[in-house]
Amino acid sequence: MQKEKFTIVGGGLAGSLLGVFLGQKGYKVDLFERRSDMRKDNVDGHRSINLALSNRGIKALERVGLAETILKDAIPMHGRMMHDKEGKLAYQPYGLEGQYINSVSRAGLNLRLLELADEHPNVDLHFEHKCLDANLYEAKTTFKKDDGEIVNHESDFLVGTDGAYSAVRDAFRTSGRVDYSQSYLKHGYKELEIPATADGDFAMDKNALHIWPRGHFMMIALPNPNKTFTCTLFMPFEGEDSFDLLKTAEQAQSFMMEHFADAVPLMPTMLEDFMHNPVGALVTVKTYPWFRGKSILLGDSAHAIVPFYGQGMNACFEDCTILDDMMNAYLPNWDTVFDEYQKERKPNDDAIADLAIQNFIEMRDSVGNPEFLRKKHIEHELNRLYPTDFDGQYELVTFSHTPYKQAWDQGAKNDALLKHIMDNNLDKNLEDKELMLSLIKKYV
Ligand code: FAD
């Protein structure tokens, strides 16, 4: 029997991984990407240069046999390194011994996924094809090539993996009875760079995610294999301490020196980067359904989230794992596969969207605050001392495969426990096993 044919619109992280999944299963895949072929043109995706890859993303890469290759070039980040205004450092480990997140190159990962998809004779990649329109019920798509030619394509199923501003999602929206919301943070982001030192080493601890929390704005930095750091400055577009007020090199220099005095000397091209690099917007998109006719949405097209939990790509990759699970469970009934996929993922991707906003507020306002550090310390200690009885929310989200919604619910329970410990000054009693286990039992 002839296997089904898939059209994938969007060859970013989710689309190229899905192309590999479907290609390995022997389906005919035509993947259409608006951009030129990054394997030839060295395109960097115009967005964050590196990303934090954690357990959910790794699981999907393991399924297609790519985890080892990607992790070989990744840089482990074992904790957060906070920089205060005076340049004093405070370190908080993530998770337990041996648990860490990985800094990986966005372009390198995308490239490797495209190469792997292309190794399958049943997968065809079409670059410089911009999707203009889609018929969800007939899985028909129309593309405009860079040279202006219009191409119509037809298959058995259509998957929209064309990101936060998805054209396929537009076809869902105009097909009627679709829930949709889109909300922008008042903050945007700009990327800056800390190069390697003169003697070719990292300028800061390479095994940490560096954070400069400053109230309503902040900067973070992730290491790259070439010994540079990519810094991302998150700040309001307008108003007090905003990008709007930093129009000239002098304004940028004095602002950066005032707030990030320990980082500026490490950034010789800071002004050039600041004046040249764009300010990106941060959007949360929620929509439903994700399955209509013969078409589904997957990845950011279904659930774009803000980047503050480092989970956007991980969630997209987990979408692929879950779709794969549903195929294994329900084929040949494709309607059930797609319906179960959307039912399973929607509440969980909603939860990670909300967690990402929550983490934004936490990182921005609280990471440098002593009470927050105390809370994080207690949480970490409980996790370390009673690993089978207590899980921190960050650990559940980042280092486990517990559904995101369950991690969200667990966080609320954990907060009640932590509040009790802090209100009653029980910090010194964390090793009192009997007391702690009874409190954990009561609250969690
Ligand atoms: P995309 O990566 O956006 O890919 C969509 C693709 O579709 C693109 O190649 C695009 O060119 C193509 N396309 C778009 N429109 C069309 C069209 N009409 N026709 C054809 N092709 C089209 N996630 C993490 O897990 N960890 C992190 O540390 C992290 N950091 C981030 C930092 C920042 C600043 C940002 C903005 C995001 C971050 N993310 C992170 C989130 C992550 O980047 C996204 O979740 C992920 O890229 C989504 O993958 P996707 O394939 O769904 O969409």
PDB file of C-alpha atoms in Angstrom, residues 16 79 82 101 163 175 183 192 196 283 288 290 306 309 338 344 393 419-420 434:
ATOM      1  CA  SER A  16      12.850  19.871  10.125  1.00  0.00           C
ATOM      2  CA  GLY A  79      23.256  26.645  37.195  1.00  0.00           C
ATOM      3  CA  MET A  82      23.625  36.101  38.980  1.00  0.00           C
ATOM      4  CA  ILE A 101      20.730  22.385  30.556  1.00  0.00           C
ATOM      5  CA  GLY A 163       6.376  29.520  13.440  1.00  0.00           C
ATOM      6  CA  SER A 175     -11.901  28.610   8.517  1.00  0.00           C
ATOM      7  CA  SER A 183      -0.324  39.029  23.254  1.00  0.00           C
ATOM      8  CA  LEU A 192      24.960  41.531  22.063  1.00  0.00           C
ATOM      9  CA  ALA A 196      36.634  35.122  23.650  1.00  0.00           C
ATOM     10  CA  VAL A 283       4.747  37.145  21.623  1.00  0.00           C
ATOM     11  CA  TYR A 288      -7.433  25.977  19.066  1.00  0.00           C
ATOM     12  CA  TRP A 290      -4.846  22.430  15.965  1.00  0.00           C
ATOM     13  CA  VAL A 306       8.083  33.864  25.495  1.00  0.00           C
ATOM     14  CA  TYR A 309      11.718  29.151  30.704  1.00  0.00           C
ATOM     15  CA  PHE A 338      -4.368  14.032  15.191  1.00  0.00           C
ATOM     16  CA  GLU A 344      -2.859  15.821  24.843  1.00  0.00           C
ATOM     17  CA  GLN A 393       8.796  23.077  39.577  1.00  0.00           C
ATOM     18  CA  LYS A 419       5.737  29.778  52.339  1.00  0.00           C
ATOM     19  CA  HIS A 420       5.046  27.715  55.462  1.00  0.00           C
ATOM     20  CA  GLU A 434      10.314  13.524  60.041  1.00  0.00           C
TER      21      GLU A 434
END
